[in-house]
PDB file of C-alpha atoms and ligand atoms in Angstrom:
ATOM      1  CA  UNK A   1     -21.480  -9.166  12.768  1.00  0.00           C
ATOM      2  CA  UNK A   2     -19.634  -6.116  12.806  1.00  0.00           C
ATOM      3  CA  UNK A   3     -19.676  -5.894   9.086  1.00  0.00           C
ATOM      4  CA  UNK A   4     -23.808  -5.140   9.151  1.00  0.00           C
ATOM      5  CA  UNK A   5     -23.186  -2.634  11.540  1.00  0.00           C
ATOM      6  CA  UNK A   6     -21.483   0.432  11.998  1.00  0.00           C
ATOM      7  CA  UNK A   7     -17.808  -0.479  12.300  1.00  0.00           C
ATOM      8  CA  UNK A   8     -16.590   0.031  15.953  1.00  0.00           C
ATOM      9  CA  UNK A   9     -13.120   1.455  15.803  1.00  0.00           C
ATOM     10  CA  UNK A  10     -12.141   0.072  19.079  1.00  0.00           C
ATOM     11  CA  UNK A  11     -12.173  -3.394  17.091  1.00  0.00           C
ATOM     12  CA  UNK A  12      -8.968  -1.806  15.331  1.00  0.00           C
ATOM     13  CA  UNK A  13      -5.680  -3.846  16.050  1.00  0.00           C
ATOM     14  CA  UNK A  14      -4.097  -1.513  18.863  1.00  0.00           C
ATOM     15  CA  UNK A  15      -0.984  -0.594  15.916  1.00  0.00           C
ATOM     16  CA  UNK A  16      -4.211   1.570  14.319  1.00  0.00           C
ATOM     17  CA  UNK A  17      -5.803   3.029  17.188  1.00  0.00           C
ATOM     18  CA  UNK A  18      -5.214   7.023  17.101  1.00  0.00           C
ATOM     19  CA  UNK A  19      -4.092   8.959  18.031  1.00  0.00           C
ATOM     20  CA  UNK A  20      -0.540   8.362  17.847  1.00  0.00           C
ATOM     21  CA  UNK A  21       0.868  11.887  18.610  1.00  0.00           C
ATOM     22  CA  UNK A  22       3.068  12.413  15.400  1.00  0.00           C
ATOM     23  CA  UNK A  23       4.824  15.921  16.867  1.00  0.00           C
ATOM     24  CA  UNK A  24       3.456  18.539  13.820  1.00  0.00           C
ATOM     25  CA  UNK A  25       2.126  15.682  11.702  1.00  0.00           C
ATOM     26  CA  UNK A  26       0.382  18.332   9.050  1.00  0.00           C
ATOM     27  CA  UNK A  27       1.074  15.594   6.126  1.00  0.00           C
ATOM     28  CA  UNK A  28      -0.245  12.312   7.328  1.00  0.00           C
ATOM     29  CA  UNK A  29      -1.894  10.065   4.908  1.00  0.00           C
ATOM     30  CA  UNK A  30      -4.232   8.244   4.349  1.00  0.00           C
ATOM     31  CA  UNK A  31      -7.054  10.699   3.620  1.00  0.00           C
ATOM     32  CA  UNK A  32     -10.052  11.473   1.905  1.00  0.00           C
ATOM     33  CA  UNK A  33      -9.621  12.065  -2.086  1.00  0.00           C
ATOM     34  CA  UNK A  34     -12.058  14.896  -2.997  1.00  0.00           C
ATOM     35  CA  UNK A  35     -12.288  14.664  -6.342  1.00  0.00           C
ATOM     36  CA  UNK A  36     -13.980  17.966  -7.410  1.00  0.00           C
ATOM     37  CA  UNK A  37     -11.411  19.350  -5.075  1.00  0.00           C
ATOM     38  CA  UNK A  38      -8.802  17.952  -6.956  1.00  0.00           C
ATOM     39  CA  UNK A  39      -6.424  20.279  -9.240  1.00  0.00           C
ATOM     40  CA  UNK A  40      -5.330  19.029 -12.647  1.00  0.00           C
ATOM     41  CA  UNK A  41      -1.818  19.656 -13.253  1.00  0.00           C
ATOM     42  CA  UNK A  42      -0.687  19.431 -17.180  1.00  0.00           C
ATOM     43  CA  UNK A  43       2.829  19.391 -15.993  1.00  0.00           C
ATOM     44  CA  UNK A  44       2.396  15.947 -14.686  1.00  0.00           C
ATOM     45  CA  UNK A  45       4.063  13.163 -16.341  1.00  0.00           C
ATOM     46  CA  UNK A  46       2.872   9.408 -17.331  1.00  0.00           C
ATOM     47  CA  UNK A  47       4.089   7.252 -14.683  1.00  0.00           C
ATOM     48  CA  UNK A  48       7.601   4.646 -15.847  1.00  0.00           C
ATOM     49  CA  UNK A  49       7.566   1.509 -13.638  1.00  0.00           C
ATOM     50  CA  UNK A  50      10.264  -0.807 -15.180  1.00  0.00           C
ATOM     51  CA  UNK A  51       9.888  -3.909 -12.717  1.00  0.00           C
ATOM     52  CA  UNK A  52      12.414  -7.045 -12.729  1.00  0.00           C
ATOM     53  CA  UNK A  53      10.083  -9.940 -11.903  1.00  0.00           C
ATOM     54  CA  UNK A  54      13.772 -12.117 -10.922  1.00  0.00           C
ATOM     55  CA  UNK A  55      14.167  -9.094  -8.330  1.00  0.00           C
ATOM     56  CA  UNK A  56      11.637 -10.577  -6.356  1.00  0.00           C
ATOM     57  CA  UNK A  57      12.839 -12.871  -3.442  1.00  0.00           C
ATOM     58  CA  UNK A  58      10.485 -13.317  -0.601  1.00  0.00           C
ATOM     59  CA  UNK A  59       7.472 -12.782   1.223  1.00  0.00           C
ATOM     60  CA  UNK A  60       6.745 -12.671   5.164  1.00  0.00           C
ATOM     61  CA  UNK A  61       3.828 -12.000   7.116  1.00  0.00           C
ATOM     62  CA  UNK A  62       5.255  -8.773   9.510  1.00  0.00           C
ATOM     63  CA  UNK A  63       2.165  -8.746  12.154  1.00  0.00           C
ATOM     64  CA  UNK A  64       0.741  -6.055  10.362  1.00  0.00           C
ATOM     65  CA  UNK A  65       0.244  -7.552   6.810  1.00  0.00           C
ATOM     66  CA  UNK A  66       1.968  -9.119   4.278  1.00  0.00           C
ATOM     67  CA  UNK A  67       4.987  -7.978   2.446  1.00  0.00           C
ATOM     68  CA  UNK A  68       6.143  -9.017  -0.857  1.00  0.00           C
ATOM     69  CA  UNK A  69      10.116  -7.756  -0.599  1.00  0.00           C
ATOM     70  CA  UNK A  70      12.280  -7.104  -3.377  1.00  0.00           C
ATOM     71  CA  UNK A  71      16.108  -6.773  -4.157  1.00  0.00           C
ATOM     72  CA  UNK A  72      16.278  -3.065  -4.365  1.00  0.00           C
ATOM     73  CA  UNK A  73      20.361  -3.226  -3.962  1.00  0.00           C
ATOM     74  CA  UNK A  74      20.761  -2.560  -7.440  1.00  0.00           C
ATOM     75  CA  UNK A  75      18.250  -0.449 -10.249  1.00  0.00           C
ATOM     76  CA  UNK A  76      16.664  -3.360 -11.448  1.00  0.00           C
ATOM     77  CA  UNK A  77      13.244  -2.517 -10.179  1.00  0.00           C
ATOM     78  CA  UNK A  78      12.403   0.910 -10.597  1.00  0.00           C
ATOM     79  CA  UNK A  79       9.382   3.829 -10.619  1.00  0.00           C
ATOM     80  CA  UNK A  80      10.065   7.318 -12.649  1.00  0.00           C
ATOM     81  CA  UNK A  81       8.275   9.866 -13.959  1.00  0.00           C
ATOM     82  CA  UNK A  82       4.476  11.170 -12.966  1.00  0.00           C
ATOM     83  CA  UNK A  83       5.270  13.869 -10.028  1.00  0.00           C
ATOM     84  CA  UNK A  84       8.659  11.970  -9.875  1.00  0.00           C
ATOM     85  CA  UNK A  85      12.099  14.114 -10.408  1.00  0.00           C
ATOM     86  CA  UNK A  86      13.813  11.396  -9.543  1.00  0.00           C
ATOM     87  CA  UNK A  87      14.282   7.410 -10.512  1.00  0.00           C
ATOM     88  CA  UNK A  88      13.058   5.314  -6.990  1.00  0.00           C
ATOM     89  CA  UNK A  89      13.295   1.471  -6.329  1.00  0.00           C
ATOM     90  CA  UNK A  90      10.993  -1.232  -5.325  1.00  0.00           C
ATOM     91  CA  UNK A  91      11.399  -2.519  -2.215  1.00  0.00           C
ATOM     92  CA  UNK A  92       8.570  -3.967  -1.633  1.00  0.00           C
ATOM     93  CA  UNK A  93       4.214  -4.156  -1.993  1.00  0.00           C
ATOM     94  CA  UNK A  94       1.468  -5.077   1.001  1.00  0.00           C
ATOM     95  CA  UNK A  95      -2.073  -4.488   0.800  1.00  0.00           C
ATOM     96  CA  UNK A  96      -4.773  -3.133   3.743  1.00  0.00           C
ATOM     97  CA  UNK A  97      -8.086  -4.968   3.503  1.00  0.00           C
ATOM     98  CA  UNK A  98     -11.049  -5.263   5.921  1.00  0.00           C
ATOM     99  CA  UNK A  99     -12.708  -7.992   8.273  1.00  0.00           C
ATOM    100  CA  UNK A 100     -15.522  -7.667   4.684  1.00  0.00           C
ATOM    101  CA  UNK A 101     -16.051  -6.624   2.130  1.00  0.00           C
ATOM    102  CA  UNK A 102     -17.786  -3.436   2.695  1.00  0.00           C
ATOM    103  CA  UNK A 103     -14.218  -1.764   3.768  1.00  0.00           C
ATOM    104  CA  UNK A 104     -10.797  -1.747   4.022  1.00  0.00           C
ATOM    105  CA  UNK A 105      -8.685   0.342   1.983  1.00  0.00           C
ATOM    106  CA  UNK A 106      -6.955   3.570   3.571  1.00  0.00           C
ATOM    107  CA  UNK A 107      -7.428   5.908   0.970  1.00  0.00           C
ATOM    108  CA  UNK A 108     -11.168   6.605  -0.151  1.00  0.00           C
ATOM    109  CA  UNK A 109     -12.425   8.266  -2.694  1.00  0.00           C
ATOM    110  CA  UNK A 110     -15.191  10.915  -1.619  1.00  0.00           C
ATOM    111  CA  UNK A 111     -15.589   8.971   1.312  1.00  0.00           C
ATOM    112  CA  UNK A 112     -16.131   5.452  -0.895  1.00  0.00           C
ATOM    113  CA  UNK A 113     -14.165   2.848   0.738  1.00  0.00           C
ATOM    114  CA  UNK A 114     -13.065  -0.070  -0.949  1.00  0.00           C
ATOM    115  CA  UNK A 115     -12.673  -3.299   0.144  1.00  0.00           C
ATOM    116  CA  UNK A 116      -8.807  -3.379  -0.194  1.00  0.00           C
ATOM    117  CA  UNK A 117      -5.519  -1.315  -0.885  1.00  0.00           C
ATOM    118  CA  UNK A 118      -2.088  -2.072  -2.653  1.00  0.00           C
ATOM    119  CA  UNK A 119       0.645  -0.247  -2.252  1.00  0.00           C
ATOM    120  CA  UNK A 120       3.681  -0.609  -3.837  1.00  0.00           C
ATOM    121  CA  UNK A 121       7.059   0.951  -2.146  1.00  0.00           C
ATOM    122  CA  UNK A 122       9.924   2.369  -3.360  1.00  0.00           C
ATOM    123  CA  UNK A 123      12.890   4.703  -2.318  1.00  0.00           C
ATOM    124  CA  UNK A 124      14.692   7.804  -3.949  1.00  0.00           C
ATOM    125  CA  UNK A 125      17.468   5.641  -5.263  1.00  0.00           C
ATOM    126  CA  UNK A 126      18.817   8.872  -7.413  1.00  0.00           C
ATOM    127  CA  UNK A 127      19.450  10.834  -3.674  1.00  0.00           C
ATOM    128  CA  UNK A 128      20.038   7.904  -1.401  1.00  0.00           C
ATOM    129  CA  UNK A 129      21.758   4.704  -0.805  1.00  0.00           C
ATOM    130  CA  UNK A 130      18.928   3.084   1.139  1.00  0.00           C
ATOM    131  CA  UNK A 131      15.376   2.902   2.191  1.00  0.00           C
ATOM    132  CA  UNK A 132      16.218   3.450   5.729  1.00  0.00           C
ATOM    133  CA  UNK A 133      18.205   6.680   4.823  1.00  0.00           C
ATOM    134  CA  UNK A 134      15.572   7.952   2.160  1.00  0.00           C
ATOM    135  CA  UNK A 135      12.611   6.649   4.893  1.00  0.00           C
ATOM    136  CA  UNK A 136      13.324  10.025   7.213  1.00  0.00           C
ATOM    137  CA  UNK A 137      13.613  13.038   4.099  1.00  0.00           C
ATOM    138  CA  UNK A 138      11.137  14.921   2.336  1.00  0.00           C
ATOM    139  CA  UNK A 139      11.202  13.196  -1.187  1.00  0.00           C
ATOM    140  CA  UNK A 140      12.429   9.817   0.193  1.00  0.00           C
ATOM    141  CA  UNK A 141       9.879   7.583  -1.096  1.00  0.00           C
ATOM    142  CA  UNK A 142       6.994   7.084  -3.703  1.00  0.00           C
ATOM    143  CA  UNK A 143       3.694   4.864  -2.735  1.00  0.00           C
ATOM    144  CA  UNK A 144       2.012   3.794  -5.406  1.00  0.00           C
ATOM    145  CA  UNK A 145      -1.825   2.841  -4.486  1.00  0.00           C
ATOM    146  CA  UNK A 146      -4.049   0.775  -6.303  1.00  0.00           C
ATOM    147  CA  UNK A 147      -7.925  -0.027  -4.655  1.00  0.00           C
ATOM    148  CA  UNK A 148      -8.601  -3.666  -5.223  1.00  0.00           C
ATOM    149  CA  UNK A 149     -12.747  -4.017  -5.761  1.00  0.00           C
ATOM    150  CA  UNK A 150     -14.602  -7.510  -5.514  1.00  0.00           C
ATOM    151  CA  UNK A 151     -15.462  -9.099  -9.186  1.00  0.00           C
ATOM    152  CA  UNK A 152     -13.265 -11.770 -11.460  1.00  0.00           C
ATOM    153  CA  UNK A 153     -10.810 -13.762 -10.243  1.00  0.00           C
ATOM    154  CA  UNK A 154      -7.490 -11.933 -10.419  1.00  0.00           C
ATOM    155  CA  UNK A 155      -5.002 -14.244 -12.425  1.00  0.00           C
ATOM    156  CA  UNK A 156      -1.825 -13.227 -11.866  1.00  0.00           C
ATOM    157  CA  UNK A 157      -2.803 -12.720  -8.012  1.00  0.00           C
ATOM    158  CA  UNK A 158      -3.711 -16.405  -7.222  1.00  0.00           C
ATOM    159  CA  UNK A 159       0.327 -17.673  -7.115  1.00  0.00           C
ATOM    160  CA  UNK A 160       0.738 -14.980  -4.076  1.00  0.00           C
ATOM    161  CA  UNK A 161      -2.596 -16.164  -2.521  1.00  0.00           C
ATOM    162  CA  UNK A 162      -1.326 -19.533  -3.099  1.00  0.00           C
ATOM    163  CA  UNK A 163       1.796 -19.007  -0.728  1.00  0.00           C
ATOM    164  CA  UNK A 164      -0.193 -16.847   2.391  1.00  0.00           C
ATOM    165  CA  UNK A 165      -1.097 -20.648   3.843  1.00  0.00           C
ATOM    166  CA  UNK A 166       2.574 -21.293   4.489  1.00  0.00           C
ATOM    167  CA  UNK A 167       2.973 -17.568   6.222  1.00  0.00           C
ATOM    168  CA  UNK A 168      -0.405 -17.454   8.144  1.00  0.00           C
ATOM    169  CA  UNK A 169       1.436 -16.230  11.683  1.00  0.00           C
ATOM    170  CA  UNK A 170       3.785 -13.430  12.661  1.00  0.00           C
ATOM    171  CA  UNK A 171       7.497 -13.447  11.417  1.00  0.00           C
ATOM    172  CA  UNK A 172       7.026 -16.323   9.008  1.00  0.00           C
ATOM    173  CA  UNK A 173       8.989 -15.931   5.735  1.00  0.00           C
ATOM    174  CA  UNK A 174       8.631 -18.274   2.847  1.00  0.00           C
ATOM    175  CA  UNK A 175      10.659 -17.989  -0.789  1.00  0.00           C
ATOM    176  CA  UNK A 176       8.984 -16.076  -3.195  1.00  0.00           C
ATOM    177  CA  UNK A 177      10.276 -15.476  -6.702  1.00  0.00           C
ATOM    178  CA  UNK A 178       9.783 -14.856 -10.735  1.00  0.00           C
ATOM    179  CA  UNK A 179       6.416 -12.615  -9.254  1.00  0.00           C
ATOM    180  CA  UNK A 180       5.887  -9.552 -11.845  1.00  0.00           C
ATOM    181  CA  UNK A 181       4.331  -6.184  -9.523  1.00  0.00           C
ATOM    182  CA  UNK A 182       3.280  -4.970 -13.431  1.00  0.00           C
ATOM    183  CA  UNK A 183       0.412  -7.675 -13.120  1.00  0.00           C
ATOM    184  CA  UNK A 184      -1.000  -5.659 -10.259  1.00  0.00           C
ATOM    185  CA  UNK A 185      -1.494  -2.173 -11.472  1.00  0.00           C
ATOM    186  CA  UNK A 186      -4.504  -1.375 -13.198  1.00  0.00           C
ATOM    187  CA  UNK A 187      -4.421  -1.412 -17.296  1.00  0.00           C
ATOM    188  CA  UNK A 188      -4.381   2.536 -17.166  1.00  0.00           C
ATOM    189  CA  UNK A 189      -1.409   4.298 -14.999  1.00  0.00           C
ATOM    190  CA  UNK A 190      -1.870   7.665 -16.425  1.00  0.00           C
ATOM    191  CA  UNK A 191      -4.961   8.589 -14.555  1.00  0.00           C
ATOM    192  CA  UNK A 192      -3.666   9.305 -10.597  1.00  0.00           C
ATOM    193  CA  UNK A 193      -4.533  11.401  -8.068  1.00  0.00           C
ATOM    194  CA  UNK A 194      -0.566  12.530  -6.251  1.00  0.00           C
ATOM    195  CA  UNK A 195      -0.209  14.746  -2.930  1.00  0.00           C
ATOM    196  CA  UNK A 196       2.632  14.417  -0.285  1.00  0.00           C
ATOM    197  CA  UNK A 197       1.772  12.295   2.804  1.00  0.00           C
ATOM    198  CA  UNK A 198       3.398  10.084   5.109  1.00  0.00           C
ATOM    199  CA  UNK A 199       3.848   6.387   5.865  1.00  0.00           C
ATOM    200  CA  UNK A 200       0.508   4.550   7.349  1.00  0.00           C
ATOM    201  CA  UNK A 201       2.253   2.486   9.818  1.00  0.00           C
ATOM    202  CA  UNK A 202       4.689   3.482  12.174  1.00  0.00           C
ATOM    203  CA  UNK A 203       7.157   5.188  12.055  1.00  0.00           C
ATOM    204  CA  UNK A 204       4.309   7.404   9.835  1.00  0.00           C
ATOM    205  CA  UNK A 205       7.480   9.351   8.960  1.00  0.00           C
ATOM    206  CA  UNK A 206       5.991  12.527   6.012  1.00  0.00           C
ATOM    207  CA  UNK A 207       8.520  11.225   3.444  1.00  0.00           C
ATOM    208  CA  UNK A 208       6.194   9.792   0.590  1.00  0.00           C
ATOM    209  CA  UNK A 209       4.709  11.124  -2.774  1.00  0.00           C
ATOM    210  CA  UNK A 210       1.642   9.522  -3.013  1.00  0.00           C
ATOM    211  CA  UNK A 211       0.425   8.365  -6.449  1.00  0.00           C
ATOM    212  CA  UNK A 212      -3.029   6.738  -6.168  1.00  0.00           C
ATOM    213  CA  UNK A 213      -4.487   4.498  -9.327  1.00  0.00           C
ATOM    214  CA  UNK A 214      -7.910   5.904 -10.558  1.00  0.00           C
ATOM    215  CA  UNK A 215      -8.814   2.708 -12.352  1.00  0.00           C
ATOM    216  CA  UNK A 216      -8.838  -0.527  -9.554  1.00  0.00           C
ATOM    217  CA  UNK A 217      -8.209  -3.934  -9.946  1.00  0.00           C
ATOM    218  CA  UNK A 218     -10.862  -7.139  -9.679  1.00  0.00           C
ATOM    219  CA  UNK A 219      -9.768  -9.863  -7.263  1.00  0.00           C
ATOM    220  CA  UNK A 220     -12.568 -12.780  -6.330  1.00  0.00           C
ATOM    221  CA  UNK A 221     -14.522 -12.745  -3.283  1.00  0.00           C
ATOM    222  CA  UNK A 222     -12.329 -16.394  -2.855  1.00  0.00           C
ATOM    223  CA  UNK A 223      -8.841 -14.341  -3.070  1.00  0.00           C
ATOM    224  CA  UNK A 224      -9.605 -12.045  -0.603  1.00  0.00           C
ATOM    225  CA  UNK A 225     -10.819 -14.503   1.772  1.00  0.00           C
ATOM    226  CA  UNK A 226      -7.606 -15.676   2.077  1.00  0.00           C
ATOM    227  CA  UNK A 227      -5.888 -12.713   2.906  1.00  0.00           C
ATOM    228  CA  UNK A 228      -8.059 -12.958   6.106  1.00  0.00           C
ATOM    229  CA  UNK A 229      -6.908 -16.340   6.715  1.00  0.00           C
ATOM    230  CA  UNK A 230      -3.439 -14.732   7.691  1.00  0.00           C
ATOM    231  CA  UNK A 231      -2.939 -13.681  11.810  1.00  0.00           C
ATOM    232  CA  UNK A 232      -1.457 -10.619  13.256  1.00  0.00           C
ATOM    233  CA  UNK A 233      -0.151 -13.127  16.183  1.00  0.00           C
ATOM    234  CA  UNK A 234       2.776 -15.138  16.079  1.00  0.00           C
ATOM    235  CA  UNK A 235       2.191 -19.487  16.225  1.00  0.00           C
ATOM    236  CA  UNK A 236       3.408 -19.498  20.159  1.00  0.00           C
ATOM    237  CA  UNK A 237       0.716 -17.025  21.210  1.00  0.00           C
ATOM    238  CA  UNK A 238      -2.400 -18.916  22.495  1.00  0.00           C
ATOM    239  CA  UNK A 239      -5.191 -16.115  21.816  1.00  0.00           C
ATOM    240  CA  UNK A 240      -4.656 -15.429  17.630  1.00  0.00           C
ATOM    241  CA  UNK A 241      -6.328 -12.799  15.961  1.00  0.00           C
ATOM    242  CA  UNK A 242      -6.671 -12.769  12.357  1.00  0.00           C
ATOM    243  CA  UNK A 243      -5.269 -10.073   9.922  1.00  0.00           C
ATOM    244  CA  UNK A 244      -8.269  -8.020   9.540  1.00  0.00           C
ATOM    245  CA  UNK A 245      -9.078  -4.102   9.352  1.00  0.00           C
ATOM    246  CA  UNK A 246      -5.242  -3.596   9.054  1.00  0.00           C
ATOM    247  CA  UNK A 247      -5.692  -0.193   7.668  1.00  0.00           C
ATOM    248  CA  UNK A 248      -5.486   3.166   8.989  1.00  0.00           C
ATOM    249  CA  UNK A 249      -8.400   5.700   9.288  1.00  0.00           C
ATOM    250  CA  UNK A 250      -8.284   8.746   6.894  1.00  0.00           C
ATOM    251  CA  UNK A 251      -6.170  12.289   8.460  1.00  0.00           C
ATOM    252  CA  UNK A 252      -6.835  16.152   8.113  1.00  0.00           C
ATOM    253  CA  UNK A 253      -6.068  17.406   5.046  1.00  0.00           C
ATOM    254  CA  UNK A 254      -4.266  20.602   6.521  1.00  0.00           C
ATOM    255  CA  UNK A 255      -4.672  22.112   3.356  1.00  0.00           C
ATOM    256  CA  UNK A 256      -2.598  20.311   1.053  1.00  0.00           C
ATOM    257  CA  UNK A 257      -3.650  20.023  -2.713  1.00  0.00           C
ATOM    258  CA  UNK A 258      -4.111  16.829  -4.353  1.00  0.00           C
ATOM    259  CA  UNK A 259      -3.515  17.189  -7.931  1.00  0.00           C
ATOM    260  CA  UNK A 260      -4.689  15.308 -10.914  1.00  0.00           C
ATOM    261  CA  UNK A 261      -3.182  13.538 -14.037  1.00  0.00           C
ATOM    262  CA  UNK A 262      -6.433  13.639 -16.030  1.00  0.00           C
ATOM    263  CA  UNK A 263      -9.358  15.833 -16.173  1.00  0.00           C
TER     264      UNK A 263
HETATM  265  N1  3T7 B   1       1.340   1.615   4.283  1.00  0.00           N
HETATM  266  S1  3T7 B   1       2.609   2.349   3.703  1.00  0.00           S
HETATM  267  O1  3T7 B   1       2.505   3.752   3.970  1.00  0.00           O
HETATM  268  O2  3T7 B   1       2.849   1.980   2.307  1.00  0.00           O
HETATM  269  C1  3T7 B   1       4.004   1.788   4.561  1.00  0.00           C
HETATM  270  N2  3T7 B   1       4.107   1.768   5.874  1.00  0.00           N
HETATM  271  N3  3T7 B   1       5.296   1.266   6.351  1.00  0.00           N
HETATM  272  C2  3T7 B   1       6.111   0.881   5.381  1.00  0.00           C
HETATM  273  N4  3T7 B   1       7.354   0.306   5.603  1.00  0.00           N
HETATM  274  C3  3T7 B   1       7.784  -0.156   6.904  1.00  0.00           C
HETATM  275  C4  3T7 B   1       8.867   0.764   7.351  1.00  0.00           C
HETATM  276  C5  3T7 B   1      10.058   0.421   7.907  1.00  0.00           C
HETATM  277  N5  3T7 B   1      10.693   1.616   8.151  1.00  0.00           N
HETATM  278  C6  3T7 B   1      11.942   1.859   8.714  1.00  0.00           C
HETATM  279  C7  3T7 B   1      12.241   3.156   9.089  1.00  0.00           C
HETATM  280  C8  3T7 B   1      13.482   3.434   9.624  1.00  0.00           C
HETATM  281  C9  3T7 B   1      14.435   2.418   9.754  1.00  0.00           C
HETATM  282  C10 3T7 B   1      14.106   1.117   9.347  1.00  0.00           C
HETATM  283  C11 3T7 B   1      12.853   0.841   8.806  1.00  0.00           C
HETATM  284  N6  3T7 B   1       9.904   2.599   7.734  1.00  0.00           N
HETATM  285  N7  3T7 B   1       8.802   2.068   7.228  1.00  0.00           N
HETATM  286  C12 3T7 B   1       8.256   0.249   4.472  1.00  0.00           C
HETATM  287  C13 3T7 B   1       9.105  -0.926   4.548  1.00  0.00           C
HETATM  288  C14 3T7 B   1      10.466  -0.920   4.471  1.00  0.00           C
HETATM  289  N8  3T7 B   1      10.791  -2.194   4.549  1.00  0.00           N
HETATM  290  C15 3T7 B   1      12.143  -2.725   4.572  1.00  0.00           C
HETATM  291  O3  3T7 B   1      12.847  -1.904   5.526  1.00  0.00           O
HETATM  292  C16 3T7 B   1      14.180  -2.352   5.681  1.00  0.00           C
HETATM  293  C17 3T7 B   1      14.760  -1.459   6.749  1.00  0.00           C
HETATM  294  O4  3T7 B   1      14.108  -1.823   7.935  1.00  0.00           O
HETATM  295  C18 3T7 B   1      14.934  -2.233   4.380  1.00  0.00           C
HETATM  296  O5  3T7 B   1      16.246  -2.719   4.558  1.00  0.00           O
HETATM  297  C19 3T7 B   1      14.244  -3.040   3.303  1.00  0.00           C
HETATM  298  O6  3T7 B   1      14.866  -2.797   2.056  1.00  0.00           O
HETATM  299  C20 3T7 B   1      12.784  -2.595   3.191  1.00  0.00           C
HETATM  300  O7  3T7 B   1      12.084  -3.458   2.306  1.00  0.00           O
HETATM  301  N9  3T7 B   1       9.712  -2.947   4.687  1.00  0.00           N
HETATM  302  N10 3T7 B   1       8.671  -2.169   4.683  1.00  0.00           N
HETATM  303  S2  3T7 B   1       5.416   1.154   3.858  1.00  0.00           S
HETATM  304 ZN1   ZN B   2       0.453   0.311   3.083  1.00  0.00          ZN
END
């Protein structure tokens, strides 16, 4: 299967394949964390997420993966601090993952590739009124990205891998609620890697401060399996393809920094 071999990129879902001319795209993201080339920075802060779990509300399968959406109309939900100056909201997490285990995430870690990526979305909430205004500036949003390896069942993940069955094709939405985003991140949030990139899926708009989790998580070989389960075609189509290798390949650099919050 492909997974033995070298991965053929032309497998990716057509939304991936590059390149997608982004006019003067010099801050795309993902890309490759070096991490002797990697600048510690003192002046960074620990990271403040301060998550409602009664903000969450539902969670739909969008044809490219999975989104867990939250009610970011008010401050319930919120990021601060780390590179942050100002307070953002969540408005909603996904994950990337591969057809196995052997890849998947977007980020990678001197060129180490895990077998899955969360990342959990918010908007400037301090400079703008919503995500689709704060989606288009500079400092609009904060990612935060956590790799997911395979080991011990993950817990808290199982009631959201319990509810992909009901959303396994395109556009299908079920209830979601009372889900805490806390239980995702690993137990240490002070150790990050941050740099200014863009959005992996269109519209790949260079609005996002990227803050990606040193430590992973541990999901079971069983959890992930069912994120594969889900399709990136809707029930009416007769040829369905399943949500694999929904991640995007790593982009130049163009000489941005990527600081540290540890040494
Ligand atoms: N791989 S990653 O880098 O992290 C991400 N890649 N894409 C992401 N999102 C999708 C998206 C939608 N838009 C957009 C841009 C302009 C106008 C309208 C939408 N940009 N990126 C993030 C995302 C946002 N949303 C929902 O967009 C709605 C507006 O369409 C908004 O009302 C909801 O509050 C919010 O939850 N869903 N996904 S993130
Ligand atoms: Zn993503």
């Amino acid at each position: 299967t492909a997974c033995s071999s070298k991965f053929v990129l032309s497998q990716v879902h057509p939304m991936w394949q590059e390149p997608l001319a982004i006019p003067g795209g010099d801050r795309q993201s993902p890309i490759d964390i070096v991490e002797r080339k990697s600048v510690f920075d003192s002046k960074l802060k620990p990271l403040v997420t301060n998550y409602d779990p009664k903000t969450c509300q539902q969670i739909w399968n969008n044809g490219y993966s999975f989104l867990v959406e939250y009610d970011d109309t008010t401050d319930k939900s919120t990021l601060k601090g780390g590179p942050l100056q100002d307070q953002f909201r969540l408005c909603q997490f996904h994950f990337h993952w591969g057809e196995c285990n052997s890849w998947g995430s977007e980020h990678t870690v001197d060129r180490r590739l895990f077998p899955a990526e969360l990342h959990l979305v918010h908007w400037n909430a301090d400079k703008y009124n919503l995500f689709e205004e704060a989606v288009v500036e500079d400092n609009g949003l904060a990612v935060i990205g956590v790799f997911l390896k395979i080991g011990k069942r993950h817990e808290g993940l199982q009631k959201l891998v319990d509810a992909l069955p009901v959303i396994r094709h395109k556009d299908s939405v079920v209830e979601f609620t009372k889900f805490d985003p806390a239980c995702l991140l690993p137990p240490n949030i002070d150790d990050y890697w941050t740099y200014h990139g863009s959005l992996t899926t269109p519209p790949l708009t260079e609005a996002v401060t990227w803050i990606v989790m040193k430590q992973h998580i541990e999901v079971s070989h069983d959890q992930l399996a069912v994120f594969r389960s889900l399709l990136f075609t809707a029930a009416e189509e007769e040829v369905q393809k399943s949500m694999v290798n929904n991640f995007r390949g790593t982009q130049p650099l163009r000489g941005r920094t990527v600081r540290s919050s540890f040494t």
